[in-house]
PDB file of C-alpha atoms in Angstrom:
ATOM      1  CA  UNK A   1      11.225  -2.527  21.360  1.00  0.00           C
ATOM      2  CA  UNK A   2       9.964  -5.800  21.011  1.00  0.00           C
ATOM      3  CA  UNK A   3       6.458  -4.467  20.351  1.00  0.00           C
ATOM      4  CA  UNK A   4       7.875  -2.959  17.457  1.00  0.00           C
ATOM      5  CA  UNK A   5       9.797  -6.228  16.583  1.00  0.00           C
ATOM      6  CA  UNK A   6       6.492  -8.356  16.911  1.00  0.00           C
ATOM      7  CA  UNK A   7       3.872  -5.676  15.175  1.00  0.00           C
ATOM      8  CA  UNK A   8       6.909  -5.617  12.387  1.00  0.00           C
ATOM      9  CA  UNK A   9       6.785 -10.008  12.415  1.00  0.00           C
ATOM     10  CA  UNK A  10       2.982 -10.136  12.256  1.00  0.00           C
ATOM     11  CA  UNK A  11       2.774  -7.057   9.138  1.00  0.00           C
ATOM     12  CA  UNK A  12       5.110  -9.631   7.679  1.00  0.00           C
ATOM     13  CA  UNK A  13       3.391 -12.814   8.040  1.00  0.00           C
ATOM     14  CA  UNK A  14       0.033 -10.925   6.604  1.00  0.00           C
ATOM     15  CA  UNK A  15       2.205  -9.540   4.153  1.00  0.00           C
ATOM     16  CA  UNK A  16       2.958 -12.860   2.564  1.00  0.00           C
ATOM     17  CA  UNK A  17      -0.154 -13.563   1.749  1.00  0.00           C
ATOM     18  CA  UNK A  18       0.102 -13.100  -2.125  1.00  0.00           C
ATOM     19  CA  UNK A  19      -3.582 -12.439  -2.913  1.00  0.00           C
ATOM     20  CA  UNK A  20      -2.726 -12.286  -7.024  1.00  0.00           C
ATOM     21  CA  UNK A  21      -0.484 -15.108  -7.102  1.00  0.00           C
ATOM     22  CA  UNK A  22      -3.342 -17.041  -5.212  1.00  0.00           C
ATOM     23  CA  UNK A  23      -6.261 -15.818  -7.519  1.00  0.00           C
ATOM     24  CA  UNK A  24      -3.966 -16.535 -10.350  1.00  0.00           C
ATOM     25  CA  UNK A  25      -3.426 -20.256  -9.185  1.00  0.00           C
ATOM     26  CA  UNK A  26      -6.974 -20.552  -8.329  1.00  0.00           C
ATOM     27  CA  UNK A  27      -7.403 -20.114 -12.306  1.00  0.00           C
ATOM     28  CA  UNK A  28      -4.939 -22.034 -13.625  1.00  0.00           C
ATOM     29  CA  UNK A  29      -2.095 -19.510 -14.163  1.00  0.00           C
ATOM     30  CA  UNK A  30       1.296 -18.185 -12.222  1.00  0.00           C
ATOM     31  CA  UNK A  31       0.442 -14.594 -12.659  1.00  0.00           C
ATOM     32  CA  UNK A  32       4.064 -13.552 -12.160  1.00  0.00           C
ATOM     33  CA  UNK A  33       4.545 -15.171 -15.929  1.00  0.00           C
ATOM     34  CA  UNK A  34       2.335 -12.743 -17.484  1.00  0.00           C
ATOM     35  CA  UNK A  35       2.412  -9.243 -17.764  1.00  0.00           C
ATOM     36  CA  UNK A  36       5.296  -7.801 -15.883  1.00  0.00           C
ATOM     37  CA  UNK A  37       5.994 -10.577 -13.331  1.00  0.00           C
ATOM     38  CA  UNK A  38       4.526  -9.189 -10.657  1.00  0.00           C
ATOM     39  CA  UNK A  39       2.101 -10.496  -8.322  1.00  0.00           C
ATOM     40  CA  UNK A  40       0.336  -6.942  -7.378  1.00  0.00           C
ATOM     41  CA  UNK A  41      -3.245  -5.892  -8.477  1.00  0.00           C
ATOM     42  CA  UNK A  42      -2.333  -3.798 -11.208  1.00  0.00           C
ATOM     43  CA  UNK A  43      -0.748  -7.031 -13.557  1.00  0.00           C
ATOM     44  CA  UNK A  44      -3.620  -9.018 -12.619  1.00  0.00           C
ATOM     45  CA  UNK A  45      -6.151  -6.421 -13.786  1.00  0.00           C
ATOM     46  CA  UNK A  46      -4.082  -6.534 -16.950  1.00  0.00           C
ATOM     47  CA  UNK A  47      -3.923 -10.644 -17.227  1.00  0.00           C
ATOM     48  CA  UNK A  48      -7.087 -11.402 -15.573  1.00  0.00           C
ATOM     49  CA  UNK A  49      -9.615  -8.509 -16.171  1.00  0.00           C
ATOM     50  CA  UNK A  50     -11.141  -5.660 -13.786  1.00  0.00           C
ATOM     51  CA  UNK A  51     -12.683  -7.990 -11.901  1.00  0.00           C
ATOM     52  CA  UNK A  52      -9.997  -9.725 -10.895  1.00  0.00           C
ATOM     53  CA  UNK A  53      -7.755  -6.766 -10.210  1.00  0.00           C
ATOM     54  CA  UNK A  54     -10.080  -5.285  -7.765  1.00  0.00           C
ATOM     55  CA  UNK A  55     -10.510  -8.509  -5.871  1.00  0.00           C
ATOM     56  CA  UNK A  56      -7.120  -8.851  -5.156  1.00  0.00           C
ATOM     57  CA  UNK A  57      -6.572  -5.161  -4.665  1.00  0.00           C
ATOM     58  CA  UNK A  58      -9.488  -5.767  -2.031  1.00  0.00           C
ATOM     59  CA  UNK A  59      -7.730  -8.684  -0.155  1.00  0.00           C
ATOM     60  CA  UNK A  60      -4.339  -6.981  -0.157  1.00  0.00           C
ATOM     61  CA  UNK A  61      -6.209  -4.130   1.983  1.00  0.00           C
ATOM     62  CA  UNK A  62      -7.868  -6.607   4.072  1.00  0.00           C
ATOM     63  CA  UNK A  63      -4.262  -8.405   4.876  1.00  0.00           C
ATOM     64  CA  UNK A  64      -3.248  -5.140   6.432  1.00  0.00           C
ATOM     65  CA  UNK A  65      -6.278  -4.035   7.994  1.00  0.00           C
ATOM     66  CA  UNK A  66      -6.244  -7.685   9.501  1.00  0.00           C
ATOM     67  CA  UNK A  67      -2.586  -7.675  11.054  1.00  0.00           C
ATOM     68  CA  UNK A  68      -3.428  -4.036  12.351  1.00  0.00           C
ATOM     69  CA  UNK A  69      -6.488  -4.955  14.563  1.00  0.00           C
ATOM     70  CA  UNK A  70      -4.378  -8.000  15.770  1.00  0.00           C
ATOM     71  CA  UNK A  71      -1.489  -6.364  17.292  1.00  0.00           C
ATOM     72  CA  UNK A  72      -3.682  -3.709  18.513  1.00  0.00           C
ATOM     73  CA  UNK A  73      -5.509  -6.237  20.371  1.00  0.00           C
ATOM     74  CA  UNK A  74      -1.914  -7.426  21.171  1.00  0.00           C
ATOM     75  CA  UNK A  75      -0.174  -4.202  22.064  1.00  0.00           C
ATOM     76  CA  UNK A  76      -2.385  -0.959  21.487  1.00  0.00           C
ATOM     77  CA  UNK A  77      -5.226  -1.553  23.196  1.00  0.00           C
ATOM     78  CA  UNK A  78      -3.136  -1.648  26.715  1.00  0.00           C
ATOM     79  CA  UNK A  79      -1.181   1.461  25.280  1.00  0.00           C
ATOM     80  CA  UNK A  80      -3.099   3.283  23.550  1.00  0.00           C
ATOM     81  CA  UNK A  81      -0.534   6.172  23.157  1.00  0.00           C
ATOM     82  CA  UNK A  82       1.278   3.507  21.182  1.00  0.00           C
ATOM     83  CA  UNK A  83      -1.614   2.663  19.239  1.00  0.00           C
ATOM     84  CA  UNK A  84      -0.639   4.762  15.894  1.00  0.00           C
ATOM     85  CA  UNK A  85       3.277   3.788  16.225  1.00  0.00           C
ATOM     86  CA  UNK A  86       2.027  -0.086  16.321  1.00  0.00           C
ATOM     87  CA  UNK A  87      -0.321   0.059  13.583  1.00  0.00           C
ATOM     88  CA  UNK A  88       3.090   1.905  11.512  1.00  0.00           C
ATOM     89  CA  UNK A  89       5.411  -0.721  12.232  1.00  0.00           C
ATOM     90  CA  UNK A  90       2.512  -3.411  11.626  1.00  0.00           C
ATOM     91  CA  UNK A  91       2.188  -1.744   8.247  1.00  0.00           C
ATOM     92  CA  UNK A  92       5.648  -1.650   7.043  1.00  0.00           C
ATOM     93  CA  UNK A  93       5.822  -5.312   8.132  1.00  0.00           C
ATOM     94  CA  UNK A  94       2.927  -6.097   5.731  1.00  0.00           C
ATOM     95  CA  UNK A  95       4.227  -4.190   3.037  1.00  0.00           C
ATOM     96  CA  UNK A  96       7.789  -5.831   3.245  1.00  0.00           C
ATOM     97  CA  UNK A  97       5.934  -9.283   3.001  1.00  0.00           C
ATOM     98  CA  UNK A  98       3.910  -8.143   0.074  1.00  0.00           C
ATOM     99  CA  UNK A  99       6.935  -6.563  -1.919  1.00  0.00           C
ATOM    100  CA  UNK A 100       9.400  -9.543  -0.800  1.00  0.00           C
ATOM    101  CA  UNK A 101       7.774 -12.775  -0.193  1.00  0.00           C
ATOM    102  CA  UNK A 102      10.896 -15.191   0.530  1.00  0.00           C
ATOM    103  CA  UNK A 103       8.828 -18.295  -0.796  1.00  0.00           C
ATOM    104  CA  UNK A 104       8.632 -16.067  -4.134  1.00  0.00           C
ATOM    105  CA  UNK A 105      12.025 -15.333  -4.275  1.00  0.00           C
ATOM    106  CA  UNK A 106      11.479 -12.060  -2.739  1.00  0.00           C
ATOM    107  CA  UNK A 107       9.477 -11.067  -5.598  1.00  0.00           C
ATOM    108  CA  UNK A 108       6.043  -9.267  -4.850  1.00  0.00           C
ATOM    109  CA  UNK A 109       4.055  -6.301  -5.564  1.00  0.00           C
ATOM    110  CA  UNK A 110       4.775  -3.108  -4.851  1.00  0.00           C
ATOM    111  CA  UNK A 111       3.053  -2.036  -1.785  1.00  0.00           C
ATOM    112  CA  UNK A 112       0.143  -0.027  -2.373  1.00  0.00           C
ATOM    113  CA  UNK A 113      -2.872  -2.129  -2.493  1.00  0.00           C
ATOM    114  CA  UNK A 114      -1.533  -2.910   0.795  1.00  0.00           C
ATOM    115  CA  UNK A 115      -0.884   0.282   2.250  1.00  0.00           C
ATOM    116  CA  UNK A 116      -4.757   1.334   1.184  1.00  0.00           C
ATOM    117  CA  UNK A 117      -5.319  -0.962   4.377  1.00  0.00           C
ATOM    118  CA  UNK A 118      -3.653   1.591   6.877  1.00  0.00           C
ATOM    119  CA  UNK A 119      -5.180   4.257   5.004  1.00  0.00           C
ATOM    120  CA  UNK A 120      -8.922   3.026   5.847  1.00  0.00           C
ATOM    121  CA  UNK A 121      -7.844   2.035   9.432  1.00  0.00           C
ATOM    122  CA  UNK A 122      -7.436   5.662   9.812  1.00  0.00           C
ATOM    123  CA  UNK A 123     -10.828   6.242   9.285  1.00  0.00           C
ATOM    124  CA  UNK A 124     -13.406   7.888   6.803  1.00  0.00           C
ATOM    125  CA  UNK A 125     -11.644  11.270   6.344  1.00  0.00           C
ATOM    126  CA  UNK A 126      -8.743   9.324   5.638  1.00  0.00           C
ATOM    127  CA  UNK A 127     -10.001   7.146   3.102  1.00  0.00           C
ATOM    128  CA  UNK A 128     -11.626   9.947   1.299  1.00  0.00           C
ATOM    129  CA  UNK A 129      -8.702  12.247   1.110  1.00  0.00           C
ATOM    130  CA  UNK A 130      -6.594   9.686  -0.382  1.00  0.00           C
ATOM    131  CA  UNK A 131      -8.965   8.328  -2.512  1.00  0.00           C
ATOM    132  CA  UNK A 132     -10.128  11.590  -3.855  1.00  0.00           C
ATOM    133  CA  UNK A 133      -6.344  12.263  -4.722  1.00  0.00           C
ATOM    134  CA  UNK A 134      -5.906   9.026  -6.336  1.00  0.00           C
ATOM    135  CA  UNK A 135      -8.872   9.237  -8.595  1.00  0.00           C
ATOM    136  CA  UNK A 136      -8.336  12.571  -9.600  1.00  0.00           C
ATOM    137  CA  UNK A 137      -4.803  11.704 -11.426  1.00  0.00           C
ATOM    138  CA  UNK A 138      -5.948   7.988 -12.439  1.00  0.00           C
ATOM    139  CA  UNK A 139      -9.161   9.459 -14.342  1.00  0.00           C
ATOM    140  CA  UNK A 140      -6.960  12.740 -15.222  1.00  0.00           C
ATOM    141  CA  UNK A 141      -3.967  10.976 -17.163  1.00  0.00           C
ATOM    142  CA  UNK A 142      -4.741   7.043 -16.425  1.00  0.00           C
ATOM    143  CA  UNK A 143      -1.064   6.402 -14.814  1.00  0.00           C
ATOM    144  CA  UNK A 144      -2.040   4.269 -11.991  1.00  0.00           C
ATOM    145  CA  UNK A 145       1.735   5.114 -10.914  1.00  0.00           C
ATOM    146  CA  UNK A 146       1.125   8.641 -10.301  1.00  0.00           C
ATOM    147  CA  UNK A 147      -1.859   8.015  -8.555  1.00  0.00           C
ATOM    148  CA  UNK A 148       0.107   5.570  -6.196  1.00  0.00           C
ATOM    149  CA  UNK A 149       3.042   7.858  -5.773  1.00  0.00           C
ATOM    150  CA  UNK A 150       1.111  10.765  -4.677  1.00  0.00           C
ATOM    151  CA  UNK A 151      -1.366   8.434  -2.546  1.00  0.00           C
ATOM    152  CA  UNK A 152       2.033   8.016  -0.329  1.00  0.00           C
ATOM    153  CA  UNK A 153       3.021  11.757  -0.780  1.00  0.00           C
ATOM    154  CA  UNK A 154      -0.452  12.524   0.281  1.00  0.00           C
ATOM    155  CA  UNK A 155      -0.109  10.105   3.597  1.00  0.00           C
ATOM    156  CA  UNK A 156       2.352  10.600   4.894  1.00  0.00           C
ATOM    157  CA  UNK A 157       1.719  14.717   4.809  1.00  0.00           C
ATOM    158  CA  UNK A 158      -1.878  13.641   6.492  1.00  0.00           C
ATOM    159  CA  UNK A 159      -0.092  11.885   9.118  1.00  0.00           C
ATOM    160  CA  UNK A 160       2.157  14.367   9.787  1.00  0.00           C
ATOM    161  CA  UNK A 161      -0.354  17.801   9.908  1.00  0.00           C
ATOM    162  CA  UNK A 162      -2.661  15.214  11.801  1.00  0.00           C
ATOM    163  CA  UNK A 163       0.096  14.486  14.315  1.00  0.00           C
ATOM    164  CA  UNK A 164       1.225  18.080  14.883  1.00  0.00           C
ATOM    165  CA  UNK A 165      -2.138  19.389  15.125  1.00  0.00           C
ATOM    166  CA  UNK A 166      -3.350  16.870  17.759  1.00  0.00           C
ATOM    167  CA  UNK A 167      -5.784  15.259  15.211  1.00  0.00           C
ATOM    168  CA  UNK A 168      -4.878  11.870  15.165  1.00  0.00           C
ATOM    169  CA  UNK A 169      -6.949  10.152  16.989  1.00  0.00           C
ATOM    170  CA  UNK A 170     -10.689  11.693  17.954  1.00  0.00           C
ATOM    171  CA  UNK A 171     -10.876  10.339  21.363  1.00  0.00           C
ATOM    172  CA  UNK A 172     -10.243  13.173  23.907  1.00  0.00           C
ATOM    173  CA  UNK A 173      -7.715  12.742  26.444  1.00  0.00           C
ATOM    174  CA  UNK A 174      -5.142  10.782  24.547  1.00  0.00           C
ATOM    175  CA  UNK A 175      -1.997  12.081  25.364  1.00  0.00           C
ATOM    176  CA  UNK A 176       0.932  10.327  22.243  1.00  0.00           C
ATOM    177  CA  UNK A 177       4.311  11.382  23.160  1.00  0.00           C
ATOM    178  CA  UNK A 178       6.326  13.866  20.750  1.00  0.00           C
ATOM    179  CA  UNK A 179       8.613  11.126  21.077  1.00  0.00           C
ATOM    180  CA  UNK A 180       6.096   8.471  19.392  1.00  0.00           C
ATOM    181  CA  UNK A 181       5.025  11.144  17.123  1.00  0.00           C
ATOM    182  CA  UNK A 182       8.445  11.509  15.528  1.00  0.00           C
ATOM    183  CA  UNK A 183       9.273   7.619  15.653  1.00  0.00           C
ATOM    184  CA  UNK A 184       5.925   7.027  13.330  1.00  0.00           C
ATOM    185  CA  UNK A 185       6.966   9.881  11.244  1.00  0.00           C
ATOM    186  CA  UNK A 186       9.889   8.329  10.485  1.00  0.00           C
ATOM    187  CA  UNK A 187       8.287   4.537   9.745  1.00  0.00           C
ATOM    188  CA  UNK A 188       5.750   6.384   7.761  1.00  0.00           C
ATOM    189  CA  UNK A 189       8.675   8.104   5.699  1.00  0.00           C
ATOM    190  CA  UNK A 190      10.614   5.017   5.138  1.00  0.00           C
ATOM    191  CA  UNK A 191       7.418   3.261   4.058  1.00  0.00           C
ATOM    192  CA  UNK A 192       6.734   6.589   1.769  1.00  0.00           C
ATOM    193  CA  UNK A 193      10.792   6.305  -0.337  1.00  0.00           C
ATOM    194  CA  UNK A 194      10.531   2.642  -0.365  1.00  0.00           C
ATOM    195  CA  UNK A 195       7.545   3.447  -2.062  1.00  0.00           C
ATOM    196  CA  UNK A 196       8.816   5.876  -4.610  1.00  0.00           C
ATOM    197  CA  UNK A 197      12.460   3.494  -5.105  1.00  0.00           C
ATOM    198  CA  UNK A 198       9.892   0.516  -5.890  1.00  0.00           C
ATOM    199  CA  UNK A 199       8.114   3.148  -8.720  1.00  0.00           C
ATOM    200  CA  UNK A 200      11.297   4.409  -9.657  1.00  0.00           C
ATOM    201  CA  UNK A 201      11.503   2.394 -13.299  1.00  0.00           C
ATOM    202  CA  UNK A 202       7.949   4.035 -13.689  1.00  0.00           C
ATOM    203  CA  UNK A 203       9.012   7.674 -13.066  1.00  0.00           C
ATOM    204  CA  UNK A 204      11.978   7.116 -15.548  1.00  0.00           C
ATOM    205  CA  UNK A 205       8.997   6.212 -17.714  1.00  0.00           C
ATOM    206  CA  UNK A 206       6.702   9.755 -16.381  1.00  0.00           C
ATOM    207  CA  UNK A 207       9.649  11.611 -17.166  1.00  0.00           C
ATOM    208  CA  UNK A 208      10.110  10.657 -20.530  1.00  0.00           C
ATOM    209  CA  UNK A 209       6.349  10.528 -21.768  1.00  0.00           C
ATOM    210  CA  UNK A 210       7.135   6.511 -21.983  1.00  0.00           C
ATOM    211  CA  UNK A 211       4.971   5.458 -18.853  1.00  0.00           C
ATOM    212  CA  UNK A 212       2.315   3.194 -20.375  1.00  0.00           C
ATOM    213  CA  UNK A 213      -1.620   4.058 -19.096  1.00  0.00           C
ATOM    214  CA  UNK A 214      -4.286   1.773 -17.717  1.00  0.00           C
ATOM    215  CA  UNK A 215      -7.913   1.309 -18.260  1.00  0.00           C
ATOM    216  CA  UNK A 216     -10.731  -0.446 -16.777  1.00  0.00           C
ATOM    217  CA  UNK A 217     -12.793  -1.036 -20.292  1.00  0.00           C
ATOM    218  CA  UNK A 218     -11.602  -2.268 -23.480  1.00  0.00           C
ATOM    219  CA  UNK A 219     -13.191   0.987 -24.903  1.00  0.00           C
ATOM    220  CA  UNK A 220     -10.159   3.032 -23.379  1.00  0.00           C
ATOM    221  CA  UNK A 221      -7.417   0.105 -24.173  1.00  0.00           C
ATOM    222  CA  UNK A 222      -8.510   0.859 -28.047  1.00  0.00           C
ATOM    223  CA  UNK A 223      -8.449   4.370 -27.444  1.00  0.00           C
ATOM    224  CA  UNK A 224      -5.114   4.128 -26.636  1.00  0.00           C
ATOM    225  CA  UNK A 225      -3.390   1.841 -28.744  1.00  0.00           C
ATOM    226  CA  UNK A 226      -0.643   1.379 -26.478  1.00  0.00           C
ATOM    227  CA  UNK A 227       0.496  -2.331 -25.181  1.00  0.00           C
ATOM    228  CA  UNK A 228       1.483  -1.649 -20.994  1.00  0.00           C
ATOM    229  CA  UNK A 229       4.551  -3.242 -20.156  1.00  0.00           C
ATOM    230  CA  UNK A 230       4.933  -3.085 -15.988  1.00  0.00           C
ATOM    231  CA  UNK A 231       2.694  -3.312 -13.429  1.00  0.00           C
ATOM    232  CA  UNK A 232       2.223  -1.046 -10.839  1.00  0.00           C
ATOM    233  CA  UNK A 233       1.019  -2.154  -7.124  1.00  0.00           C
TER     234      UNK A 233
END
């Protein structure tokens, strides 16, 4: 348990690191008055340009990726049948610190850029399933919150078919507990409706044909005509 509590402490210390409120300061803004008000990627792609959004969508990642190899150093690498359970908690701990920073009045983003981290540390199948899935409905019908919705759908249905089938981890001879198996399940879930909850102003929007789209040229922003109004990761 207190494996779980530290991995969970660390995710959250990572997790504070506000990569778009940073970049924003570092140009002479407060990013979270423009846009929306949030501090994710997706309202500093709007305020700041591409560029910008993809640099802190990058460092978000890294945040995650970074707290995962730590407490596997830590914790996994002495129990490795714990590995995948640690890197879970470590996860939702980043995500809670990106989504509810207490030194920005638990105002954040909304988890995804973050979660792309534990995506790659799965690996390269990994990385391509989910990015595949997310370009395919960003390109499709440019809602980066359908994209980000289904990217969680889409994980947490890989680490579950992974899991049952014994293809989690490559390395032959590693023996996870059902036990484990249905206690990362469950962090993976949680992590997957806190998800959807933190989109759910956005799926009002889907519903109703409202949901605003986003571009990465000004060619498609004229296309469009349409001004967005809330940010998305």
């Amino acid at each position: 348990m207190l494996e779980r509590i530290l991995c969970l402490v660390i995710g959250y210390a990572f997790g504070l690191i506000q990569t778009g409120f940073i970049y924003g300061k570092m140009h002479g803004i407060d990013i979270r008055e423009h846009g929306s008000g949030n501090s994710g990627a997706t309202n500093t792609l709007r305020t700041l340009g591409t560029k910008a959004g993809f640099i802190v969508l990058f460092g978000d990642a890294i945040k995650c990726i970074v707290a995962i190899v730590i407490t596997y150093f830590l914790f996994g690498k002495a129990n490795p049948e714990y590995l995948f359970l640690y890197r879970m908690y470590t996860a939702l701990g980043v995500i809670l610190g990106h989504d509810f920073p207490f030194y920005l009045q638990f105002k954040g983003g909304k988890g995804i850029a973050a979660t792309a981290g534990v995506i790659v540390s799965f690996g390269p199948v990994s990385f391509l399933i989910h990015i595949l899935v997310f370009a395919l409905v960003f390109l499709t019908t440019h809602y980066v919150s359908l994209g980000s919705i289904l990217i969680y759908i889409t994980f947490f249905v890989y680490v579950l078919v992974c899991g049952q089938t014994g293809n989690l981890d490559m390395r032959a001879g590693l023996d996870i507990p059902q036990a484990v198996m249905y206690e990362m399940y469950v962090v993976v879930l949680v992590m997957t409706v806190m998800a959807v909850w933190r989109h759910r102003a956005n799926i009002k929007r889907l519903l109703t044909h409202s949901e605003s789209k986003v571009y990465l040229s000004s060619r498609g922003k004229e296309k469009s005509g349409k001004k967005d109004n809330d940010d998305l990761v």
